Structures are given as structure tokens and as C-alpha cells.
Amino acid sequence: MEKKFAELKKKLSEVSAINSAAAVLSWDQQVYMPSGGAEARAASTSALEELAHVKFTSDETGALIEGAYSWAQSLGEDSFEASYLRAAKRDYDKIKKLPSEFVGEFSRTVSAGIEAWTKARANSDFKAFAPHLQKILDLNLRKAEYLGYKASPYDALLDLYEPGATKAMLEPVFKKLADGLKPIIKEINARAGSVSNDIVKGDFDEDAQLALANEIVAALGYDLSRGRQDRSAHPFTTDFSVNDVRITTRTHRDYLPACVYGSIHECGHALYGQGTPQNFDFTPLAGGASLGMHESQSRFWENVVGRSLPFCRWLLPSLRKHFPGKFDKVNAEELFVAVNRSAPSLIRVESDEVNYNLHIMLRFEIETALLEGRLKVSDAPAFWNAKMQEYFGIKPAKDSEGILQDIHWAYGMIGYFPTYSLGNLISAQIAEKLTKDVPGWKELPERGEFAPILGWLRKHIHSQGRKYLPEQLLKRELGEGIRVEPFLDYIKSKYSRIYGF
Ligand code: MG
């Protein structure tokens, strides 16, 4: 049996090595590649992906998983071997359920979908994207049928991003979240003029922004000998290995937080990747428990730590150093207020942490309704706009600022959005647990002491990789499942202070 396990490990480490090479190509595409290289790059990437797919889905892999499974489980549920086999089996079973003709059709539909969406968004022309969206929905329904589900086809799709989560589980969570946020948003909007972020707007040298961003992520604990930070149009994190986890950031010359908080966000993801145990590298145990768990790490560092007053106290001298003269008359309290300004936004990615979850709710409501046939594609823009009015009191003047703003559906991803909100909720639950385990942790950032915080995350979250499903991991390490209250308490106490209500 041990021999079978060794064979399986060898095979799956080759699959990981191929996927890692494909990830390098994709990183290069977004960071350095000249636009002319797109076609050749697509050919190389898809050849590698196909190779990895064929290797992973072979009957031989299946036989090795089958052959070693009971032996591994007998070594104890938490053992490396048992966890390895559980993760490998989960991935294998899922991928085997999808016929290869279907995977091909899905991939072709998505390619056409992305192209159509790019044009449709540029022209703000939803009608041009609508037939593609319909096809993507139909294929996602078929995907759900292949994967199997109990209550809603949405569950099968959600499970791809947040294993174990269901629509029935999310609905009451989102309702409670929205009910808790609405009165807070009302209080904030009633005092809209009282908070300004003018001090972080202006003219900020872009090289200086990047230098600052590198200093910040290094201070947080990002190991630059096992990673690097570059620029890209949309910030992202990618793991080639435990020992090579890259991040990107962007700079807006006239708005400093885009770079600073974009970097901190991606750094949060990267700390998770760099915290994966060495022996998990190139195995199915590498990576995060789920997208929601991953997002909890990025949001925790970005918002809970990075937008706290102690962090602003620590950050201010660096701002003065990198942008001479600009912050001389600013104090930490003013910086704290400026980076936490809250206002309704049409655009999700520009939204602040108070309003953000309502953007997710809106997408959750629309995509479940579309998938379950309760809403027609042609009626979706009107539904979107009505919800914007209801939640934020604002309405997009055109679909490019409304239903066409996100790329996720064009990418074929239905069921992805909720993971962002789960990440926000978990980040606040982690903060609550930290207060019990590391008293006084909230003040540590003021002195640039991030190690005790990172140490806690390493021990309880990062070191577990993909050993457990997210809900299991939460129960083991935080002693509870998803909860809404810690996030609402966090938002309420922070924003009542800033806006004085
Ligand atoms: Mg993220």
C-alpha cells in the first residue's frame, strides 16, 4: 500500500509541476507579455493544461487513489496520508464526473463569452452579451447535473469554490448580514459630507508607491526570497510552489489607497500560500481550504489590520518618507478616517467594506434566480438596477456600470461571488478569536509587530492547507461555523466612531 501511495504521490506531483508551469505562463501573460504574444501563449497554456488534465484523470490515477485510500485512512483521520487521499479523491471524483466533450464545449463557450463581454462592456451593450450569458447558464446547469446536487443546482456550482456550502446555508446568513448592515449604511449616508478622503487623493509618484508597497508587504511577513511583487492591470496572487508565491499590485497616480490596500490584500493571500507546510508542496493539500477561507486572509490584513488606527499610526511615517511634504500636516486619526470613508458605489471593486457585501447579495440573488429559471436573462439588467436602487439608493446610467461590470459570469463562474462575503465574515471571526488567544493584538501593528498575528494564522489556518473542508476547519480552529455577528459588531464599532452615530 505504501508503494501505491508513493506512486500516486509521484504522479500527482508531476501534475502539480505541469500546473505550476502553466501558472508561470499565465503570470507572465498578465505582467510582462507583449500583446502580440497572446495567441502563442494561449496555445502553450492550453497544451500544458490538457497534459495535466489527461495525467490527473487517467484510470491509473483512479486505481492508485482507490488502492491506497483505506490504508491511508487507517493511519488516522488527521494524518498526512489520510488527508492527502481525501483531497485527491475529492478532486478526482469531481473532475471525472465531467465528460471531456463537455469540458471542451464549456471552455469554447467561455472563450467566446469573454470576448463578447469585453466588447459588450466597452459599448455598454447588454443585448450583445445576453445570448452568451444564456449559453453559460445552460452549460452551468448541465455541469450541476453532472456533478450532482440535492436541493438546488446552485449547490453543485457553489461547491466548486466553497466546498460544503449550500444555497440554503447562505440565504439566512446573507439576510442577517443585509438586515444588520442596512441601518448602519443609513446612519453613514445621513452624514455623508462629514468624512473626506482628500488627503489620499492628489499626485503620488508611482515608483514611490511601489517602493512603499514593497516595504509594507515585507513588514507584514511576506518573504521576498520566496515571492515578488510586480504590477498588473488587476492585482492578483499566484502560487507556483510554496517557495514561489507571487503578488501584483496597481498604482493610480491620483489615488494612493489603490496601491497600498491592493498590495496588502494580495499579501494576505500570499501569506496563506507561503504558510503552506513544505511537505504539502506539489500535493493536493497545497493551497487554501476554499476561496472564502483564502479571501478571509486577504480581507483580514487589508481591512481589519490595514484599515485600523494602530496600523495608520505605523504607516504614517512611511508615507511622509515616500511622499515628502504631502503628509506633514496629517495625523494618524485623519489618515484612519480617510482610508475608511464609506459611500455607496456603483462598482463592486471600488466599494468599501460596509457596502461591499450588499453588492455580493445582489449578485447572489440574480445568479440563483437566473440558474433556477426564476429570472429571464433579458430581464436581468432591470432586476439589477432595481436592486441597486433598493440597496444603495443609486442606479447605474448604463449597463457597463451595472450588470456588465464583472467578468465572473463571462468566465463561466456561477457561484463564485458568495465566497467574497464569506471571506469578510470569517475575517471578523478570526479577529474575535485572536482577541481571546493573543490579548492586545490590535495594538501590535502600531509598533510594526505583525509576527504574533501572522504566527496565529500560520498555526491555525495556513498550516492546515487543504486538509479540511472550510466549515470543518472553522469548527476545529475557531470552535464555530460561519457567523454574522462578529462582522456586524466590527463594522458597527468602527464606523460609529468614524461617523459619530
Ligand atoms: Mg482576493
JSON list of C-alpha atoms in Angstrom, two decimals, residues 232-426:
[
{"chain": "A", "resi": 232, "resn": "SER", "atom": "CA", "xyz": [-0.59, 44.32, -13.40]},
{"chain": "A", "resi": 233, "resn": "ALA", "atom": "CA", "xyz": [-3.91, 45.80, -14.54]},
{"chain": "A", "resi": 234, "resn": "HIS", "atom": "CA", "xyz": [-5.81, 43.75, -11.94]},
{"chain": "A", "resi": 235, "resn": "PRO", "atom": "CA", "xyz": [-3.92, 42.75, -8.79]},
{"chain": "A", "resi": 236, "resn": "PHE", "atom": "CA", "xyz": [-3.70, 39.01, -8.16]},
{"chain": "A", "resi": 237, "resn": "THR", "atom": "CA", "xyz": [-1.77, 36.33, -6.30]},
{"chain": "A", "resi": 238, "resn": "THR", "atom": "CA", "xyz": [-0.46, 33.15, -7.85]},
{"chain": "A", "resi": 239, "resn": "ASP", "atom": "CA", "xyz": [1.34, 30.18, -6.29]},
{"chain": "A", "resi": 240, "resn": "PHE", "atom": "CA", "xyz": [3.89, 28.29, -8.37]},
{"chain": "A", "resi": 241, "resn": "SER", "atom": "CA", "xyz": [5.04, 26.46, -5.26]},
{"chain": "A", "resi": 242, "resn": "VAL", "atom": "CA", "xyz": [5.16, 27.06, -1.51]},
{"chain": "A", "resi": 243, "resn": "ASN", "atom": "CA", "xyz": [8.53, 28.66, -2.21]},
{"chain": "A", "resi": 244, "resn": "ASP", "atom": "CA", "xyz": [7.41, 30.94, -5.03]},
{"chain": "A", "resi": 245, "resn": "VAL", "atom": "CA", "xyz": [4.21, 32.84, -4.30]},
{"chain": "A", "resi": 246, "resn": "ARG", "atom": "CA", "xyz": [3.87, 35.99, -6.42]},
{"chain": "A", "resi": 247, "resn": "ILE", "atom": "CA", "xyz": [1.71, 39.05, -5.96]},
{"chain": "A", "resi": 248, "resn": "THR", "atom": "CA", "xyz": [0.89, 42.01, -8.18]},
{"chain": "A", "resi": 249, "resn": "THR", "atom": "CA", "xyz": [-0.39, 45.46, -7.43]},
{"chain": "A", "resi": 250, "resn": "ARG", "atom": "CA", "xyz": [-1.51, 48.51, -9.38]},
{"chain": "A", "resi": 251, "resn": "THR", "atom": "CA", "xyz": [-0.86, 52.19, -8.99]},
{"chain": "A", "resi": 252, "resn": "HIS", "atom": "CA", "xyz": [-3.26, 55.06, -9.54]},
{"chain": "A", "resi": 253, "resn": "ARG", "atom": "CA", "xyz": [-1.24, 58.24, -9.66]},
{"chain": "A", "resi": 254, "resn": "ASP", "atom": "CA", "xyz": [-4.13, 60.24, -8.22]},
{"chain": "A", "resi": 255, "resn": "TYR", "atom": "CA", "xyz": [-5.36, 57.79, -5.56]},
{"chain": "A", "resi": 256, "resn": "LEU", "atom": "CA", "xyz": [-2.94, 56.22, -3.11]},
{"chain": "A", "resi": 257, "resn": "PRO", "atom": "CA", "xyz": [-5.12, 53.55, -1.43]},
{"chain": "A", "resi": 258, "resn": "ALA", "atom": "CA", "xyz": [-5.46, 51.53, -4.68]},
{"chain": "A", "resi": 259, "resn": "CYS", "atom": "CA", "xyz": [-1.81, 50.53, -4.46]},
{"chain": "A", "resi": 260, "resn": "VAL", "atom": "CA", "xyz": [-1.39, 50.37, -0.67]},
{"chain": "A", "resi": 261, "resn": "TYR", "atom": "CA", "xyz": [-4.51, 48.34, 0.05]},
{"chain": "A", "resi": 262, "resn": "GLY", "atom": "CA", "xyz": [-4.32, 46.32, -3.16]},
{"chain": "A", "resi": 263, "resn": "SER", "atom": "CA", "xyz": [-0.86, 45.19, -2.06]},
{"chain": "A", "resi": 264, "resn": "ILE", "atom": "CA", "xyz": [-1.95, 44.41, 1.49]},
{"chain": "A", "resi": 265, "resn": "HIS", "atom": "CA", "xyz": [-4.91, 42.41, 0.14]},
{"chain": "A", "resi": 266, "resn": "GLU", "atom": "CA", "xyz": [-2.78, 40.28, -2.17]},
{"chain": "A", "resi": 267, "resn": "CYS", "atom": "CA", "xyz": [-0.15, 39.95, 0.54]},
{"chain": "A", "resi": 268, "resn": "GLY", "atom": "CA", "xyz": [-2.84, 38.40, 2.75]},
{"chain": "A", "resi": 269, "resn": "HIS", "atom": "CA", "xyz": [-3.46, 35.76, 0.08]},
{"chain": "A", "resi": 270, "resn": "ALA", "atom": "CA", "xyz": [0.28, 35.23, -0.37]},
{"chain": "A", "resi": 271, "resn": "LEU", "atom": "CA", "xyz": [0.96, 34.79, 3.36]},
{"chain": "A", "resi": 272, "resn": "TYR", "atom": "CA", "xyz": [-1.54, 31.93, 3.25]},
{"chain": "A", "resi": 273, "resn": "GLY", "atom": "CA", "xyz": [0.35, 30.36, 0.33]},
{"chain": "A", "resi": 274, "resn": "GLN", "atom": "CA", "xyz": [3.77, 30.87, 1.88]},
{"chain": "A", "resi": 275, "resn": "GLY", "atom": "CA", "xyz": [2.48, 29.39, 5.13]},
{"chain": "A", "resi": 276, "resn": "THR", "atom": "CA", "xyz": [1.67, 26.07, 3.49]},
{"chain": "A", "resi": 277, "resn": "PRO", "atom": "CA", "xyz": [3.87, 23.34, 5.04]},
{"chain": "A", "resi": 278, "resn": "GLN", "atom": "CA", "xyz": [6.83, 22.33, 2.88]},
{"chain": "A", "resi": 279, "resn": "ASN", "atom": "CA", "xyz": [5.67, 18.72, 2.67]},
{"chain": "A", "resi": 280, "resn": "PHE", "atom": "CA", "xyz": [2.35, 19.86, 1.17]},
{"chain": "A", "resi": 281, "resn": "ASP", "atom": "CA", "xyz": [4.12, 21.40, -1.82]},
{"chain": "A", "resi": 282, "resn": "PHE", "atom": "CA", "xyz": [3.11, 19.82, -5.16]},
{"chain": "A", "resi": 283, "resn": "THR", "atom": "CA", "xyz": [0.42, 17.73, -3.44]},
{"chain": "A", "resi": 284, "resn": "PRO", "atom": "CA", "xyz": [-3.39, 18.08, -3.38]},
{"chain": "A", "resi": 285, "resn": "LEU", "atom": "CA", "xyz": [-3.00, 19.50, 0.15]},
{"chain": "A", "resi": 286, "resn": "ALA", "atom": "CA", "xyz": [-1.32, 22.67, -1.11]},
{"chain": "A", "resi": 287, "resn": "GLY", "atom": "CA", "xyz": [-3.46, 25.80, -1.31]},
{"chain": "A", "resi": 288, "resn": "GLY", "atom": "CA", "xyz": [-6.30, 27.17, 0.77]},
{"chain": "A", "resi": 289, "resn": "ALA", "atom": "CA", "xyz": [-9.28, 25.33, 2.23]},
{"chain": "A", "resi": 290, "resn": "SER", "atom": "CA", "xyz": [-11.60, 27.32, -0.05]},
{"chain": "A", "resi": 291, "resn": "LEU", "atom": "CA", "xyz": [-11.90, 30.64, -1.83]},
{"chain": "A", "resi": 292, "resn": "GLY", "atom": "CA", "xyz": [-13.82, 32.02, 1.14]},
{"chain": "A", "resi": 293, "resn": "MET", "atom": "CA", "xyz": [-11.06, 30.98, 3.53]},
{"chain": "A", "resi": 294, "resn": "HIS", "atom": "CA", "xyz": [-8.49, 32.49, 1.19]},
{"chain": "A", "resi": 295, "resn": "GLU", "atom": "CA", "xyz": [-10.43, 35.72, 0.99]},
{"chain": "A", "resi": 296, "resn": "SER", "atom": "CA", "xyz": [-10.68, 35.81, 4.79]},
{"chain": "A", "resi": 297, "resn": "GLN", "atom": "CA", "xyz": [-6.90, 36.14, 4.86]},
{"chain": "A", "resi": 298, "resn": "SER", "atom": "CA", "xyz": [-6.73, 38.95, 2.33]},
{"chain": "A", "resi": 299, "resn": "ARG", "atom": "CA", "xyz": [-9.61, 40.87, 3.91]},
{"chain": "A", "resi": 300, "resn": "PHE", "atom": "CA", "xyz": [-8.24, 40.37, 7.39]},
{"chain": "A", "resi": 301, "resn": "TRP", "atom": "CA", "xyz": [-4.93, 42.03, 6.53]},
{"chain": "A", "resi": 302, "resn": "GLU", "atom": "CA", "xyz": [-6.44, 44.63, 4.22]},
{"chain": "A", "resi": 303, "resn": "ASN", "atom": "CA", "xyz": [-9.35, 45.81, 6.34]},
{"chain": "A", "resi": 304, "resn": "VAL", "atom": "CA", "xyz": [-9.18, 44.53, 9.89]},
{"chain": "A", "resi": 305, "resn": "VAL", "atom": "CA", "xyz": [-5.44, 45.22, 10.26]},
{"chain": "A", "resi": 306, "resn": "GLY", "atom": "CA", "xyz": [-4.61, 47.64, 7.42]},
{"chain": "A", "resi": 307, "resn": "ARG", "atom": "CA", "xyz": [-7.53, 49.99, 7.94]},
{"chain": "A", "resi": 308, "resn": "SER", "atom": "CA", "xyz": [-7.16, 50.12, 11.73]},
{"chain": "A", "resi": 309, "resn": "LEU", "atom": "CA", "xyz": [-5.98, 53.17, 13.65]},
{"chain": "A", "resi": 310, "resn": "PRO", "atom": "CA", "xyz": [-2.85, 51.44, 15.06]},
{"chain": "A", "resi": 311, "resn": "PHE", "atom": "CA", "xyz": [-1.83, 50.45, 11.54]},
{"chain": "A", "resi": 312, "resn": "CYS", "atom": "CA", "xyz": [-2.33, 54.02, 10.31]},
{"chain": "A", "resi": 313, "resn": "ARG", "atom": "CA", "xyz": [-0.09, 55.24, 13.15]},
{"chain": "A", "resi": 314, "resn": "TRP", "atom": "CA", "xyz": [2.60, 52.85, 11.93]},
{"chain": "A", "resi": 315, "resn": "LEU", "atom": "CA", "xyz": [2.05, 53.72, 8.25]},
{"chain": "A", "resi": 316, "resn": "LEU", "atom": "CA", "xyz": [2.15, 57.50, 8.56]},
{"chain": "A", "resi": 317, "resn": "PRO", "atom": "CA", "xyz": [5.97, 57.93, 8.93]},
{"chain": "A", "resi": 318, "resn": "SER", "atom": "CA", "xyz": [6.45, 55.75, 5.80]},
{"chain": "A", "resi": 319, "resn": "LEU", "atom": "CA", "xyz": [4.02, 57.94, 3.86]},
{"chain": "A", "resi": 320, "resn": "ARG", "atom": "CA", "xyz": [5.98, 61.03, 4.93]},
{"chain": "A", "resi": 321, "resn": "LYS", "atom": "CA", "xyz": [9.22, 59.38, 3.83]},
{"chain": "A", "resi": 322, "resn": "HIS", "atom": "CA", "xyz": [7.98, 58.31, 0.38]},
{"chain": "A", "resi": 323, "resn": "PHE", "atom": "CA", "xyz": [5.88, 61.37, -0.41]},
{"chain": "A", "resi": 324, "resn": "PRO", "atom": "CA", "xyz": [7.83, 64.32, 1.01]},
{"chain": "A", "resi": 325, "resn": "GLY", "atom": "CA", "xyz": [5.68, 67.21, 2.13]},
{"chain": "A", "resi": 326, "resn": "LYS", "atom": "CA", "xyz": [2.34, 65.52, 1.45]},
{"chain": "A", "resi": 327, "resn": "PHE", "atom": "CA", "xyz": [1.60, 64.14, 4.91]},
{"chain": "A", "resi": 328, "resn": "ASP", "atom": "CA", "xyz": [3.43, 66.61, 7.14]},
{"chain": "A", "resi": 329, "resn": "LYS", "atom": "CA", "xyz": [0.25, 68.16, 8.47]},
{"chain": "A", "resi": 330, "resn": "VAL", "atom": "CA", "xyz": [-1.78, 64.95, 8.57]},
{"chain": "A", "resi": 331, "resn": "ASN", "atom": "CA", "xyz": [-2.23, 62.99, 11.79]},
{"chain": "A", "resi": 332, "resn": "ALA", "atom": "CA", "xyz": [-2.93, 59.25, 12.13]},
{"chain": "A", "resi": 333, "resn": "GLU", "atom": "CA", "xyz": [-6.54, 59.76, 13.11]},
{"chain": "A", "resi": 334, "resn": "GLU", "atom": "CA", "xyz": [-7.15, 61.74, 9.90]},
{"chain": "A", "resi": 335, "resn": "LEU", "atom": "CA", "xyz": [-5.46, 59.05, 7.84]},
{"chain": "A", "resi": 336, "resn": "PHE", "atom": "CA", "xyz": [-7.60, 56.39, 9.55]},
{"chain": "A", "resi": 337, "resn": "VAL", "atom": "CA", "xyz": [-10.77, 58.31, 8.74]},
{"chain": "A", "resi": 338, "resn": "ALA", "atom": "CA", "xyz": [-9.71, 58.95, 5.12]},
{"chain": "A", "resi": 339, "resn": "VAL", "atom": "CA", "xyz": [-8.95, 55.30, 4.31]},
{"chain": "A", "resi": 340, "resn": "ASN", "atom": "CA", "xyz": [-12.28, 54.22, 5.82]},
{"chain": "A", "resi": 341, "resn": "ARG", "atom": "CA", "xyz": [-14.55, 56.68, 4.05]},
{"chain": "A", "resi": 342, "resn": "SER", "atom": "CA", "xyz": [-17.76, 54.89, 3.12]},
{"chain": "A", "resi": 343, "resn": "ALA", "atom": "CA", "xyz": [-20.09, 55.82, 0.28]},
{"chain": "A", "resi": 344, "resn": "PRO", "atom": "CA", "xyz": [-22.44, 53.89, -1.99]},
{"chain": "A", "resi": 345, "resn": "SER", "atom": "CA", "xyz": [-20.71, 52.90, -5.19]},
{"chain": "A", "resi": 346, "resn": "LEU", "atom": "CA", "xyz": [-21.99, 51.53, -8.48]},
{"chain": "A", "resi": 347, "resn": "ILE", "atom": "CA", "xyz": [-18.87, 49.42, -8.83]},
{"chain": "A", "resi": 348, "resn": "ARG", "atom": "CA", "xyz": [-18.24, 46.42, -6.59]},
{"chain": "A", "resi": 349, "resn": "VAL", "atom": "CA", "xyz": [-14.44, 46.54, -6.68]},
{"chain": "A", "resi": 350, "resn": "GLU", "atom": "CA", "xyz": [-14.47, 50.19, -5.67]},
{"chain": "A", "resi": 351, "resn": "SER", "atom": "CA", "xyz": [-16.85, 49.58, -2.80]},
{"chain": "A", "resi": 352, "resn": "ASP", "atom": "CA", "xyz": [-15.87, 49.99, 0.84]},
{"chain": "A", "resi": 353, "resn": "GLU", "atom": "CA", "xyz": [-16.16, 47.23, 3.42]},
{"chain": "A", "resi": 354, "resn": "VAL", "atom": "CA", "xyz": [-19.57, 48.37, 4.69]},
{"chain": "A", "resi": 355, "resn": "ASN", "atom": "CA", "xyz": [-21.34, 48.40, 1.34]},
{"chain": "A", "resi": 356, "resn": "TYR", "atom": "CA", "xyz": [-19.38, 45.58, -0.26]},
{"chain": "A", "resi": 357, "resn": "ASN", "atom": "CA", "xyz": [-21.47, 42.67, 0.97]},
{"chain": "A", "resi": 358, "resn": "LEU", "atom": "CA", "xyz": [-24.67, 44.14, -0.45]},
{"chain": "A", "resi": 359, "resn": "HIS", "atom": "CA", "xyz": [-23.01, 44.06, -3.88]},
{"chain": "A", "resi": 360, "resn": "ILE", "atom": "CA", "xyz": [-22.44, 40.35, -3.31]},
{"chain": "A", "resi": 361, "resn": "MET", "atom": "CA", "xyz": [-26.02, 39.77, -2.16]},
{"chain": "A", "resi": 362, "resn": "LEU", "atom": "CA", "xyz": [-27.33, 41.38, -5.31]},
{"chain": "A", "resi": 363, "resn": "ARG", "atom": "CA", "xyz": [-25.19, 39.06, -7.47]},
{"chain": "A", "resi": 364, "resn": "PHE", "atom": "CA", "xyz": [-26.18, 36.04, -5.38]},
{"chain": "A", "resi": 365, "resn": "GLU", "atom": "CA", "xyz": [-29.87, 36.84, -5.81]},
{"chain": "A", "resi": 366, "resn": "ILE", "atom": "CA", "xyz": [-29.53, 37.35, -9.55]},
{"chain": "A", "resi": 367, "resn": "GLU", "atom": "CA", "xyz": [-27.41, 34.31, -10.31]},
{"chain": "A", "resi": 368, "resn": "THR", "atom": "CA", "xyz": [-29.55, 31.93, -8.27]},
{"chain": "A", "resi": 369, "resn": "ALA", "atom": "CA", "xyz": [-32.71, 33.30, -9.90]},
{"chain": "A", "resi": 370, "resn": "LEU", "atom": "CA", "xyz": [-31.20, 33.01, -13.39]},
{"chain": "A", "resi": 371, "resn": "LEU", "atom": "CA", "xyz": [-29.95, 29.49, -12.80]},
{"chain": "A", "resi": 372, "resn": "GLU", "atom": "CA", "xyz": [-33.21, 28.26, -11.31]},
{"chain": "A", "resi": 373, "resn": "GLY", "atom": "CA", "xyz": [-35.20, 29.82, -14.16]},
{"chain": "A", "resi": 374, "resn": "ARG", "atom": "CA", "xyz": [-36.99, 32.36, -11.96]},
{"chain": "A", "resi": 375, "resn": "LEU", "atom": "CA", "xyz": [-35.48, 35.26, -13.90]},
{"chain": "A", "resi": 376, "resn": "LYS", "atom": "CA", "xyz": [-35.02, 35.63, -17.65]},
{"chain": "A", "resi": 377, "resn": "VAL", "atom": "CA", "xyz": [-31.67, 36.83, -18.98]},
{"chain": "A", "resi": 378, "resn": "SER", "atom": "CA", "xyz": [-33.42, 39.65, -20.84]},
{"chain": "A", "resi": 379, "resn": "ASP", "atom": "CA", "xyz": [-34.95, 40.89, -17.57]},
{"chain": "A", "resi": 380, "resn": "ALA", "atom": "CA", "xyz": [-31.70, 40.72, -15.63]},
{"chain": "A", "resi": 381, "resn": "PRO", "atom": "CA", "xyz": [-30.47, 44.33, -16.21]},
{"chain": "A", "resi": 382, "resn": "ALA", "atom": "CA", "xyz": [-33.77, 45.78, -14.94]},
{"chain": "A", "resi": 383, "resn": "PHE", "atom": "CA", "xyz": [-33.61, 43.46, -11.92]},
{"chain": "A", "resi": 384, "resn": "TRP", "atom": "CA", "xyz": [-30.03, 44.59, -11.27]},
{"chain": "A", "resi": 385, "resn": "ASN", "atom": "CA", "xyz": [-30.92, 48.27, -11.45]},
{"chain": "A", "resi": 386, "resn": "ALA", "atom": "CA", "xyz": [-33.94, 47.88, -9.18]},
{"chain": "A", "resi": 387, "resn": "LYS", "atom": "CA", "xyz": [-31.79, 46.10, -6.58]},
{"chain": "A", "resi": 388, "resn": "MET", "atom": "CA", "xyz": [-29.14, 48.85, -6.80]},
{"chain": "A", "resi": 389, "resn": "GLN", "atom": "CA", "xyz": [-31.86, 51.37, -6.07]},
{"chain": "A", "resi": 390, "resn": "GLU", "atom": "CA", "xyz": [-33.20, 49.30, -3.20]},
{"chain": "A", "resi": 391, "resn": "TYR", "atom": "CA", "xyz": [-29.81, 48.61, -1.56]},
{"chain": "A", "resi": 392, "resn": "PHE", "atom": "CA", "xyz": [-27.83, 51.75, -2.28]},
{"chain": "A", "resi": 393, "resn": "GLY", "atom": "CA", "xyz": [-30.30, 54.37, -3.47]},
{"chain": "A", "resi": 394, "resn": "ILE", "atom": "CA", "xyz": [-28.35, 54.76, -6.71]},
{"chain": "A", "resi": 395, "resn": "LYS", "atom": "CA", "xyz": [-28.92, 53.40, -10.19]},
{"chain": "A", "resi": 396, "resn": "PRO", "atom": "CA", "xyz": [-26.39, 52.84, -12.99]},
{"chain": "A", "resi": 397, "resn": "ALA", "atom": "CA", "xyz": [-26.97, 55.07, -16.02]},
{"chain": "A", "resi": 398, "resn": "LYS", "atom": "CA", "xyz": [-25.58, 52.32, -18.25]},
{"chain": "A", "resi": 399, "resn": "ASP", "atom": "CA", "xyz": [-25.07, 48.56, -18.05]},
{"chain": "A", "resi": 400, "resn": "SER", "atom": "CA", "xyz": [-21.27, 48.85, -18.17]},
{"chain": "A", "resi": 401, "resn": "GLU", "atom": "CA", "xyz": [-21.57, 50.34, -14.68]},
{"chain": "A", "resi": 402, "resn": "GLY", "atom": "CA", "xyz": [-24.22, 47.80, -13.79]},
{"chain": "A", "resi": 403, "resn": "ILE", "atom": "CA", "xyz": [-24.73, 44.21, -14.79]},
{"chain": "A", "resi": 404, "resn": "LEU", "atom": "CA", "xyz": [-21.77, 44.19, -17.20]},
{"chain": "A", "resi": 405, "resn": "GLN", "atom": "CA", "xyz": [-19.13, 45.30, -14.69]},
{"chain": "A", "resi": 406, "resn": "ASP", "atom": "CA", "xyz": [-17.81, 41.89, -13.52]},
{"chain": "A", "resi": 407, "resn": "ILE", "atom": "CA", "xyz": [-16.01, 39.32, -15.61]},
{"chain": "A", "resi": 408, "resn": "HIS", "atom": "CA", "xyz": [-17.03, 36.30, -13.46]},
{"chain": "A", "resi": 409, "resn": "TRP", "atom": "CA", "xyz": [-20.13, 35.19, -15.40]},
{"chain": "A", "resi": 410, "resn": "ALA", "atom": "CA", "xyz": [-18.33, 35.61, -18.73]},
{"chain": "A", "resi": 411, "resn": "TYR", "atom": "CA", "xyz": [-15.66, 33.32, -17.29]},
{"chain": "A", "resi": 412, "resn": "GLY", "atom": "CA", "xyz": [-18.40, 30.74, -16.69]},
{"chain": "A", "resi": 413, "resn": "MET", "atom": "CA", "xyz": [-18.19, 31.17, -12.94]},
{"chain": "A", "resi": 414, "resn": "ILE", "atom": "CA", "xyz": [-21.62, 30.98, -11.34]},
{"chain": "A", "resi": 415, "resn": "GLY", "atom": "CA", "xyz": [-21.49, 30.51, -7.56]},
{"chain": "A", "resi": 416, "resn": "TYR", "atom": "CA", "xyz": [-18.19, 32.30, -7.05]},
{"chain": "A", "resi": 417, "resn": "PHE", "atom": "CA", "xyz": [-19.38, 35.66, -5.67]},
{"chain": "A", "resi": 418, "resn": "PRO", "atom": "CA", "xyz": [-20.58, 34.46, -2.24]},
{"chain": "A", "resi": 419, "resn": "THR", "atom": "CA", "xyz": [-17.01, 33.48, -1.33]},
{"chain": "A", "resi": 420, "resn": "TYR", "atom": "CA", "xyz": [-16.10, 37.19, -1.06]},
{"chain": "A", "resi": 421, "resn": "SER", "atom": "CA", "xyz": [-18.69, 37.77, 1.64]},
{"chain": "A", "resi": 422, "resn": "LEU", "atom": "CA", "xyz": [-17.80, 34.55, 3.44]},
{"chain": "A", "resi": 423, "resn": "GLY", "atom": "CA", "xyz": [-14.23, 35.87, 3.49]},
{"chain": "A", "resi": 424, "resn": "ASN", "atom": "CA", "xyz": [-15.39, 39.10, 5.15]},
{"chain": "A", "resi": 425, "resn": "LEU", "atom": "CA", "xyz": [-17.37, 37.20, 7.77]},
{"chain": "A", "resi": 426, "resn": "ILE", "atom": "CA", "xyz": [-14.53, 34.81, 8.56]}
]
